[in-house]
CSV table of C-alpha atoms in Angstrom, one decimal:
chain,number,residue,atom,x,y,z
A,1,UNK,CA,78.3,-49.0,32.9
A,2,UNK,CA,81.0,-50.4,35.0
A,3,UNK,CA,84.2,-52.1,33.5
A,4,UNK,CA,82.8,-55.2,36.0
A,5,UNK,CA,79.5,-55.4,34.4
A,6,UNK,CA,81.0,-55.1,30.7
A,7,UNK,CA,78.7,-53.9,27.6
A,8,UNK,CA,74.9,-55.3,26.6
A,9,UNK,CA,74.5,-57.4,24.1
A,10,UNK,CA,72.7,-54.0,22.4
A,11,UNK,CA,75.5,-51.5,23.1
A,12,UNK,CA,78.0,-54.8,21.4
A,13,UNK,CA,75.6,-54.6,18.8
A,14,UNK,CA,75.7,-50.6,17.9
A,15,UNK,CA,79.2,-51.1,17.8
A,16,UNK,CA,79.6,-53.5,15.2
A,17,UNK,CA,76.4,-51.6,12.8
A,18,UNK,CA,74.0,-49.1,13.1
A,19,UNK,CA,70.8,-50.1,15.3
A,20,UNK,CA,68.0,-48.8,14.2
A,21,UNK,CA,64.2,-48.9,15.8
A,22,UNK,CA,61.6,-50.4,13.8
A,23,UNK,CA,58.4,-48.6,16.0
A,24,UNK,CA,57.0,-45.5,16.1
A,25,UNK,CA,56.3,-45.0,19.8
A,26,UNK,CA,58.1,-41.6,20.8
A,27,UNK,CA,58.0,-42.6,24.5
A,28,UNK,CA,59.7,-45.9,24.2
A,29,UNK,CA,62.3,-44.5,21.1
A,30,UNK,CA,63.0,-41.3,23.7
A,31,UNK,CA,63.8,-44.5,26.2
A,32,UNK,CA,65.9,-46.6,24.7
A,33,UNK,CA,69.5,-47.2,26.6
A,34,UNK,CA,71.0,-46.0,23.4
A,35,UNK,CA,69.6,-43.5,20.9
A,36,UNK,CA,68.6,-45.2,17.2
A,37,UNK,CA,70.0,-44.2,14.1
A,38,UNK,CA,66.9,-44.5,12.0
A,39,UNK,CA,63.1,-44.6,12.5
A,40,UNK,CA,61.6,-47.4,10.5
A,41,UNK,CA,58.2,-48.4,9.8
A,42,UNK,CA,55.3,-49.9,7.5
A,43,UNK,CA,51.3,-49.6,7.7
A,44,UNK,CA,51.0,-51.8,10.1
A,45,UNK,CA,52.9,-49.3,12.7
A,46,UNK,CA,51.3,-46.1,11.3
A,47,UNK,CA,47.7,-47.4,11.6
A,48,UNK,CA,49.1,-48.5,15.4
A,49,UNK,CA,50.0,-44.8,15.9
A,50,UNK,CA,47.1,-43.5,13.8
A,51,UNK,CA,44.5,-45.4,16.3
A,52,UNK,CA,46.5,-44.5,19.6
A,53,UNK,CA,44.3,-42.2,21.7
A,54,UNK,CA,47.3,-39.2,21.8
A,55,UNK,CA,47.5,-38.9,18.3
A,56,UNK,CA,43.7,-38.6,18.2
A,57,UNK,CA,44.0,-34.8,17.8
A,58,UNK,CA,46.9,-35.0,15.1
A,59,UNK,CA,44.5,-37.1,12.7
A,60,UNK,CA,41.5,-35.3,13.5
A,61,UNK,CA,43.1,-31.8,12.8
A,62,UNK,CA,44.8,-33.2,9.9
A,63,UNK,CA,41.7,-35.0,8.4
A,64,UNK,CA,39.5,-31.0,8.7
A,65,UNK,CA,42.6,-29.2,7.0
A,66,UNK,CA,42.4,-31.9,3.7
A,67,UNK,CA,39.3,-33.5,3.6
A,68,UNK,CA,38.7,-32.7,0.3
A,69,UNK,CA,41.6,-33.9,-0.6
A,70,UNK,CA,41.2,-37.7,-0.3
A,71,UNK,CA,42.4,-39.8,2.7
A,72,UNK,CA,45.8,-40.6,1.2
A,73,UNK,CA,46.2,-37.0,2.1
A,74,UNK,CA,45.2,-37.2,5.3
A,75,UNK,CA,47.5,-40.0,5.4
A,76,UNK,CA,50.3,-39.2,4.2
A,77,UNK,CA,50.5,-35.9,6.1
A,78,UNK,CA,49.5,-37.6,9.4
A,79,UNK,CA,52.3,-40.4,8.8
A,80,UNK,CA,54.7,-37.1,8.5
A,81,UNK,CA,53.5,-35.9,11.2
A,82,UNK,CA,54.1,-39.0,13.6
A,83,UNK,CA,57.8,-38.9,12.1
A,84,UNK,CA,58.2,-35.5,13.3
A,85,UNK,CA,57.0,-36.3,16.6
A,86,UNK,CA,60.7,-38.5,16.1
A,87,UNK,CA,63.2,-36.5,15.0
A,88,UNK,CA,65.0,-35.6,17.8
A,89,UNK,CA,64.6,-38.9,19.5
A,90,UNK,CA,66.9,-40.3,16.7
A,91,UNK,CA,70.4,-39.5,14.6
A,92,UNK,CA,69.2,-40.3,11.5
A,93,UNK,CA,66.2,-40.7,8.9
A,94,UNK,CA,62.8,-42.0,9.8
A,95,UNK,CA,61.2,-44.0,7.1
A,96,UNK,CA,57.7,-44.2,5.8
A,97,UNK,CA,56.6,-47.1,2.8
A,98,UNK,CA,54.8,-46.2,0.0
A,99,UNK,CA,51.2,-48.2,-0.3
A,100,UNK,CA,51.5,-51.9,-1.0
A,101,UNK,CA,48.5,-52.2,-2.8
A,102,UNK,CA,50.3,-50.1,-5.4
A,103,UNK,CA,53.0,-52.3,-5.4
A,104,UNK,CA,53.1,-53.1,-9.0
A,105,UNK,CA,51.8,-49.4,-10.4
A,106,UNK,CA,55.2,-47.5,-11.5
A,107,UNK,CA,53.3,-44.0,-11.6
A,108,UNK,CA,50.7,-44.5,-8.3
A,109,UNK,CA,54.1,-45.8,-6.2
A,110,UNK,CA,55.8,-42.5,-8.0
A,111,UNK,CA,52.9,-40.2,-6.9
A,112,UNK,CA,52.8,-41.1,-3.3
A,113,UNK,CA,56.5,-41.4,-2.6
A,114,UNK,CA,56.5,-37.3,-4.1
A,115,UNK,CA,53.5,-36.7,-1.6
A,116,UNK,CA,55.6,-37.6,0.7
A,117,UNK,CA,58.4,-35.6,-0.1
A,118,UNK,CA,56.2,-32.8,-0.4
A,119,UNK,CA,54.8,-33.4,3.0
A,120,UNK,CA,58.2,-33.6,4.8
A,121,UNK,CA,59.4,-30.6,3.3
A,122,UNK,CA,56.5,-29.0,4.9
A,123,UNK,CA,57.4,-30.6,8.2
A,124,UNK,CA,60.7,-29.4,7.9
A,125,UNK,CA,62.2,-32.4,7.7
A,126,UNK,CA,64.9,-32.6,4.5
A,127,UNK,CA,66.1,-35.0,2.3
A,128,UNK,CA,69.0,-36.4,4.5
A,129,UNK,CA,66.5,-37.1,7.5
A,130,UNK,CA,64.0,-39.5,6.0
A,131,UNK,CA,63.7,-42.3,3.2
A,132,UNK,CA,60.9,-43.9,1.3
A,133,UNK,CA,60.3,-47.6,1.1
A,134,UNK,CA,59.1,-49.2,-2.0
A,135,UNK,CA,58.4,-52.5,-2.3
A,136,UNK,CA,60.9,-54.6,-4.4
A,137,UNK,CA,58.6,-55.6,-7.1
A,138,UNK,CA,59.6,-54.7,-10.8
A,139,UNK,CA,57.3,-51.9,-11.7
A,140,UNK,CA,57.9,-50.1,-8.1
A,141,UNK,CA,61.9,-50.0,-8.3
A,142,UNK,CA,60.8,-48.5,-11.7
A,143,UNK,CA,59.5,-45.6,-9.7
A,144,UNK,CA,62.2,-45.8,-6.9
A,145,UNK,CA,64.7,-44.7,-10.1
A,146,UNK,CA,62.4,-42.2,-11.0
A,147,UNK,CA,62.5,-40.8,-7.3
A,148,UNK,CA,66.3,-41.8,-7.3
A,149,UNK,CA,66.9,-39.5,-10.3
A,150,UNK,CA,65.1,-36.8,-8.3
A,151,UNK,CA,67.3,-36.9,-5.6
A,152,UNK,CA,63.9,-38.5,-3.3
A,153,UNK,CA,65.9,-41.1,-1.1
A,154,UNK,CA,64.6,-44.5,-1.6
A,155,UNK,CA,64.8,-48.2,0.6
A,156,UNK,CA,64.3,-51.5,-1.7
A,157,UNK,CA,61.7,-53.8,1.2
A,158,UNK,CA,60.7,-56.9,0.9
A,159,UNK,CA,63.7,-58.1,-0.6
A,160,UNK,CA,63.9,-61.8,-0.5
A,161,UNK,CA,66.5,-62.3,-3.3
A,162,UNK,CA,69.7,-61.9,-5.1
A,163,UNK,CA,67.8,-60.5,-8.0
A,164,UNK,CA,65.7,-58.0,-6.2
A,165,UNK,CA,69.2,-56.7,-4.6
A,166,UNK,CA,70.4,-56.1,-8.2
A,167,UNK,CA,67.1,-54.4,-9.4
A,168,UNK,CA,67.5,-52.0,-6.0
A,169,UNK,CA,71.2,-51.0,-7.5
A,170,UNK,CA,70.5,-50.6,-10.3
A,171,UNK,CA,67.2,-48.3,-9.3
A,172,UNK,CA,69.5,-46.4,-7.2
A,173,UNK,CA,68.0,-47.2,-3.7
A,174,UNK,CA,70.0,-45.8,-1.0
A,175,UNK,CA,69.2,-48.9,1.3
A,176,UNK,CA,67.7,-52.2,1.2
A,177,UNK,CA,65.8,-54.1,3.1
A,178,UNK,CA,66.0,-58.3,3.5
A,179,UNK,CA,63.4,-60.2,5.6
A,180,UNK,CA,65.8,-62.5,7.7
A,181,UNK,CA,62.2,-64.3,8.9
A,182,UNK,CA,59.5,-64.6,6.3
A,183,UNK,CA,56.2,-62.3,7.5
A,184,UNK,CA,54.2,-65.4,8.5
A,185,UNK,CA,56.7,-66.5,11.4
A,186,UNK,CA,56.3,-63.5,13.4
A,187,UNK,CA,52.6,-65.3,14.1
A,188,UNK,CA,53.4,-68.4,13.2
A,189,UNK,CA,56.5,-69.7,15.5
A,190,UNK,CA,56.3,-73.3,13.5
A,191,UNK,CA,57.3,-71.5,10.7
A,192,UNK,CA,60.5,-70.0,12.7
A,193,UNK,CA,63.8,-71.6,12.4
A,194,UNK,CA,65.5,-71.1,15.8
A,195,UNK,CA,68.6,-72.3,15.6
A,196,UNK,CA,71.4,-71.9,17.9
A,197,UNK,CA,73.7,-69.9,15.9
A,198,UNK,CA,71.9,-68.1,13.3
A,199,UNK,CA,74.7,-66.1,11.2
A,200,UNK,CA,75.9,-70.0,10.1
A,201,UNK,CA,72.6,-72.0,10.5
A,202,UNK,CA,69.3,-69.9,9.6
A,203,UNK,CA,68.7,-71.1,6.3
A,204,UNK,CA,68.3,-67.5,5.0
A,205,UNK,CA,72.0,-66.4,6.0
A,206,UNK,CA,73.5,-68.2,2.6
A,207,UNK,CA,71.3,-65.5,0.9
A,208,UNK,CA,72.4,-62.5,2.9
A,209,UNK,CA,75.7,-63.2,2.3
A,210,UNK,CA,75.3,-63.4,-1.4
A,211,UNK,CA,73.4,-59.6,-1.5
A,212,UNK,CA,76.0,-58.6,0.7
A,213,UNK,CA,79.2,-60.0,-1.4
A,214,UNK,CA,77.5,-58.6,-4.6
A,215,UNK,CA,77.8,-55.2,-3.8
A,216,UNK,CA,81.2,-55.6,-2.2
A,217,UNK,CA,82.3,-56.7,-5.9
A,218,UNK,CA,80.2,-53.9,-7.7
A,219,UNK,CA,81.3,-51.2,-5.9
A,220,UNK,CA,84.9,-52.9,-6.6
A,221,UNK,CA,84.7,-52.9,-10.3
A,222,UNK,CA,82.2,-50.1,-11.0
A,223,UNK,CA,83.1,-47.5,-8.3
A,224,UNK,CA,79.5,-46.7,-7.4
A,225,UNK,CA,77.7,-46.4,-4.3
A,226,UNK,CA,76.0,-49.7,-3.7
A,227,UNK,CA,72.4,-50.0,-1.3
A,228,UNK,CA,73.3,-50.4,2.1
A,229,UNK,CA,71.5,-53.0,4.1
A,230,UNK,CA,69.4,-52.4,6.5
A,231,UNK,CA,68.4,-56.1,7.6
A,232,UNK,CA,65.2,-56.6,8.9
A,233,UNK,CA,62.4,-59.0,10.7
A,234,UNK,CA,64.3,-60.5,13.4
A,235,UNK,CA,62.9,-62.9,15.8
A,236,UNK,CA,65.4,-63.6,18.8
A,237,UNK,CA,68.3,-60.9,20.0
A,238,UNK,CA,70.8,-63.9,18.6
A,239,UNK,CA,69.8,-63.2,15.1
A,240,UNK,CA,70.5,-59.6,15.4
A,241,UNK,CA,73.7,-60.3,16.7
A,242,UNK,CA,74.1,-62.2,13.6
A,243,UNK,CA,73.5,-59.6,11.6
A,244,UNK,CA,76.6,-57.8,12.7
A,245,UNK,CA,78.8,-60.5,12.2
A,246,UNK,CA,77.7,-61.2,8.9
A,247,UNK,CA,78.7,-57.4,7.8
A,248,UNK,CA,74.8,-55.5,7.8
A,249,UNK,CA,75.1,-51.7,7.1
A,250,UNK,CA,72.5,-51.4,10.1
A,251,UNK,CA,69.3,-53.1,11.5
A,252,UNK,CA,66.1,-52.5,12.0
A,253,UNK,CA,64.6,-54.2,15.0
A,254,UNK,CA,61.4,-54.5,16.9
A,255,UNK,CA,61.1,-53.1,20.3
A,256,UNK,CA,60.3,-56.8,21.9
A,257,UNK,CA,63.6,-57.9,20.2
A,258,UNK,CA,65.6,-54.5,21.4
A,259,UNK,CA,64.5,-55.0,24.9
A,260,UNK,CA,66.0,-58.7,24.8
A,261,UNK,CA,69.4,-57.2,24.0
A,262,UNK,CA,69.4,-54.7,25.8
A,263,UNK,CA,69.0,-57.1,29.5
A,264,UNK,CA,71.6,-59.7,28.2
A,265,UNK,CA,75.2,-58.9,29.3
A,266,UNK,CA,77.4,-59.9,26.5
A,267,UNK,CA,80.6,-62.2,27.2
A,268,UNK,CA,82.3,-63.2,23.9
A,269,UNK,CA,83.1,-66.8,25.1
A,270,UNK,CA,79.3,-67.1,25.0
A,271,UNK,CA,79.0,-66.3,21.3
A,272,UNK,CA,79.1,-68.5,18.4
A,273,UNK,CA,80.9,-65.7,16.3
A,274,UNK,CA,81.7,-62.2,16.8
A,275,UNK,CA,81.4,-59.1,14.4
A,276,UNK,CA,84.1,-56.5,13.7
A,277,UNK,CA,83.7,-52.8,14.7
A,278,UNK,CA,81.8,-51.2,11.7
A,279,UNK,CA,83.9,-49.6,9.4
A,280,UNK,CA,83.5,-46.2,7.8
A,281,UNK,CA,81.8,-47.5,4.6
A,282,UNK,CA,80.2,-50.8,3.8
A,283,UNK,CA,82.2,-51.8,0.7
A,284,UNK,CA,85.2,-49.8,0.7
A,285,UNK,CA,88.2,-51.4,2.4
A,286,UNK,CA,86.6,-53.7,4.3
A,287,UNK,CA,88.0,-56.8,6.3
A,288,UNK,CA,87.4,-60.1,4.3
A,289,UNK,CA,84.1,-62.9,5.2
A,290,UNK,CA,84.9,-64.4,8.9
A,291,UNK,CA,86.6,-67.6,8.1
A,292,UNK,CA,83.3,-69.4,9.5
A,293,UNK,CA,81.1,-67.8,7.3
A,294,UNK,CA,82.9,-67.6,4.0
A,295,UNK,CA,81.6,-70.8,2.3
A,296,UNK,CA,77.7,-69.9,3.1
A,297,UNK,CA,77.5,-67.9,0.1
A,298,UNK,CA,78.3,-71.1,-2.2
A,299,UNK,CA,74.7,-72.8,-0.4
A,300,UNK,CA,71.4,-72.1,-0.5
A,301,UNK,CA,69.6,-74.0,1.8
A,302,UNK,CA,66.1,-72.1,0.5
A,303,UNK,CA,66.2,-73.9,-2.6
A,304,UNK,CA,66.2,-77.1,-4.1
A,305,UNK,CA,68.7,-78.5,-5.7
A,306,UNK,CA,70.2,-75.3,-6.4
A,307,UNK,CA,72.6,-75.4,-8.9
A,308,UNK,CA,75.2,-73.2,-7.5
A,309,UNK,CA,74.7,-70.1,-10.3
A,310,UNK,CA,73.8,-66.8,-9.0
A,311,UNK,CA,72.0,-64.2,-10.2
A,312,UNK,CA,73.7,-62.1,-13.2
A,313,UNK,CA,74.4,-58.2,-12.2
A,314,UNK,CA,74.6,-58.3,-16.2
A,315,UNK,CA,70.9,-58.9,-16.6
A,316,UNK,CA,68.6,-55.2,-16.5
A,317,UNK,CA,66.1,-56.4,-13.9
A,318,UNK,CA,64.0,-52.9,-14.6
A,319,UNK,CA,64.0,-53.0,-18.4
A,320,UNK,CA,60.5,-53.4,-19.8
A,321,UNK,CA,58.5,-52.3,-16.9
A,322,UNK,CA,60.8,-54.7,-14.3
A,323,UNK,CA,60.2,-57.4,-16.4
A,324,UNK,CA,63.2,-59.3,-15.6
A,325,UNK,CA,62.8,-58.8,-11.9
A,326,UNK,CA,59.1,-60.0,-11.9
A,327,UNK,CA,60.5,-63.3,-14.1
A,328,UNK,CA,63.2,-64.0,-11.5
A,329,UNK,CA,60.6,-64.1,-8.6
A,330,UNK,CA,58.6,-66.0,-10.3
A,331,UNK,CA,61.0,-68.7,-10.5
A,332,UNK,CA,62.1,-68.3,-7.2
A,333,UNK,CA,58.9,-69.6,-4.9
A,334,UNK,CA,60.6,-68.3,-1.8
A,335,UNK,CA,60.7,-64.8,-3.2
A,336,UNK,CA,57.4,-65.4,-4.9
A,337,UNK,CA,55.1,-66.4,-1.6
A,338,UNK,CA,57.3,-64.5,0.9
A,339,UNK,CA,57.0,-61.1,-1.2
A,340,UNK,CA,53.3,-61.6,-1.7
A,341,UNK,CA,52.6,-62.7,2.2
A,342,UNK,CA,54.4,-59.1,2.7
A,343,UNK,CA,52.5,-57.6,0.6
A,344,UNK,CA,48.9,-59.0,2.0
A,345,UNK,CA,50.1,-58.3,5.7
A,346,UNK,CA,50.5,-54.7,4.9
A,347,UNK,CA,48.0,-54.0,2.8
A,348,UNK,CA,45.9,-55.3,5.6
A,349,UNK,CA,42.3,-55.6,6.5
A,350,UNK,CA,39.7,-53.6,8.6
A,351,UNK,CA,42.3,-53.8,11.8
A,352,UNK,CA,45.4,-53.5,10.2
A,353,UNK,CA,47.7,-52.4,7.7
A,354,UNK,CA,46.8,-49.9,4.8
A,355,UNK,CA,42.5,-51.1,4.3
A,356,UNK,CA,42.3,-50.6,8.4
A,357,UNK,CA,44.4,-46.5,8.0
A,358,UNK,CA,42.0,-45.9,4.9
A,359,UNK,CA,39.1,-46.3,7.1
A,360,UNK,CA,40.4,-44.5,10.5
A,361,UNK,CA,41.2,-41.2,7.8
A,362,UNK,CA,37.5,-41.8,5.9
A,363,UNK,CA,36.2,-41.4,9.5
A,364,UNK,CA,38.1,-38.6,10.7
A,365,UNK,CA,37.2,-36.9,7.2
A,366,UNK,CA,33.5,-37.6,7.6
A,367,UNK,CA,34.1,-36.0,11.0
A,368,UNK,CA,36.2,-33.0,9.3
């Protein structure tokens, strides 16, 4: 890169937080103009990778060695697998999610996130290189405390909320997850709010900030680590951008929305806002809100007629199963239809998600 040419919007970006890739392609990751901090993904990008024709051996192998085993198994060992195929192309952790239609079993979510564990171990891959996702529902960051408590690292996803943000602290996750864009707008473009200068206008931003400032005052008063945030579901390279100036740990981003950054030259005078260089820790120490952005965290343009309270840290969203948690969503119908789109999109159907993988290991087993 020439001084004339000045830096990508991308290589800006990786300045100001930790890009990660949310795909599980090992020839584009091993491509990419700058090399990813983590590895994310869901069911809808392992049954991708479990239905491409080079991994056809992988699964097949893997289905004969434990098909008497059940095809979670198979899958869980072949989703391994297709993160080890990874490691090197990144710095960090990949990440695998534990299955949504368990969502709201504490022990199933438990179970599979220690398969998991177990699996990587196997692969060689340790503790500091990978993290589970669990859905932020109350009875799953009931097992994510469990895991916590084992020393299993965990990611809170689907978080569309103040109070799921809480219930991830206080179940120990190492990372969280928003959705800036709701599932259905990925598909649905109507259902996209492209606004010029997300960080001040995207009507989810007011709730980001909020997580974000919560944590700054927990770790404050409490002195323990808080879950950093990974945002996620971005739609346009601007809303990434936004991400950085609003103060994200990292993000996860597609590969359609990495290639936009990474062919726009960035020129400041162009930006709405600009993000600081990240600084060694999250919450400790760090600059104060940009001057533009302090007052979003007093709005939230999601809700009507919001009357200004935000969620207690004082409440115990996991008490009583997650009780707490699953009343707060409840009353919140952005969290309540956003988390159960996310939910439905993963858990999939004969083509995608989780009900499409079940059926691609069945086969290979039957195969076996």
């Amino acid at each position: 890169m020439s001084a004339m040419e000045g830096p990508t919007w991308l290589e800006k970006l990786e300045e100001q937080l930790d890009v990660d890739v949310d795909w599980m392609e090992p020839e584009y990751i091993k491509n990419m103009p700058i090399k990813p901090h983590a590895m994310t993904s869901n069911q809808l990008w392992v049954n991708t990778e479990l239905y491409r024709a080079s991994n056809a051996e992988l699964v097949q192998q893997t289905a004969k060695e434990l098909k008497d085993r059940g095809w979670l198994a198979v899958y869980t060992r072949a989703a391994v697998l297709l993160c080890q195929k990874n490691i090197d192309n990144i710095r960090g952790r990949v990440l695998l999610q534990t299955l949504p239609s368990k969502a709201y079993d504490t022990q199933a979510t438990v179970d599979h996130a220690r398969l998991y564990d177990k699996e990587f171990a196997q692969a060689g891959i340790g503790r500091d290189r990978y993290c589970i996702k669990i859905p932020a529902t109350g009875p799953a960051l009931n097992a994510a405390r469990i895991l916590s408590q084992e020393g299993i690292p965990t990611l809170g996803t689907a978080v569309f909320g103040l109070p799921q943000a809480i219930a991830c602290s206080q179940a120990g996750c190492l990372y969280i997850s928003p959705y800036y864009n709701e599932n259905r707008a990925h598909n649905d473009l109507t259902l996209w709010p492209d606004v010029q200068d997300p960080a001040r206008e995207h009507p989810n931003s007011p709730r980001i900030m909020q997580m974000l400032e919560t944590y700054k005052r927990l770790h404050k008063e409490t002195g323990k680590e808080q879950p950093r945030m990974k945002l996620a579901s971005f739609l346009s390279a601007k809303e990434a951008m936004a991400a950085g100036e609003m103060g994200c740990d990292s993000a996860t981003i597609s590969h359609t929305v990495l290639d936009q950054l990474a062919k726009l030259k960035y020129n400041a005078s162009e930006q709405p806002g600009e993000g600081v260089p990240k600084p060694e820790h999250p919450y400790k120490n760090t600059g104060p809100t940009p001057a533009r952005l302090v007052e979003l965290s007093k709005t939230d343009p999601l809700t009507a007629n919001w009357d200004g309270q935000w969620a207690s840290t004082e409440i115990n969203y996991l008490a009583n199963g997650g009780a707490e948690l699953q009343k707060a969503i409840e009353n919140d119908p952005i969290a309540t239809n956003r988390l159960a789109d996310a939910l439905k999109l993963f858990i999939g159907d004969d083509l995608n998600g989780e009900t499409s993988s079940r059926k691609r290991c069945e086969e290979a087993m039957a195969q076996g």
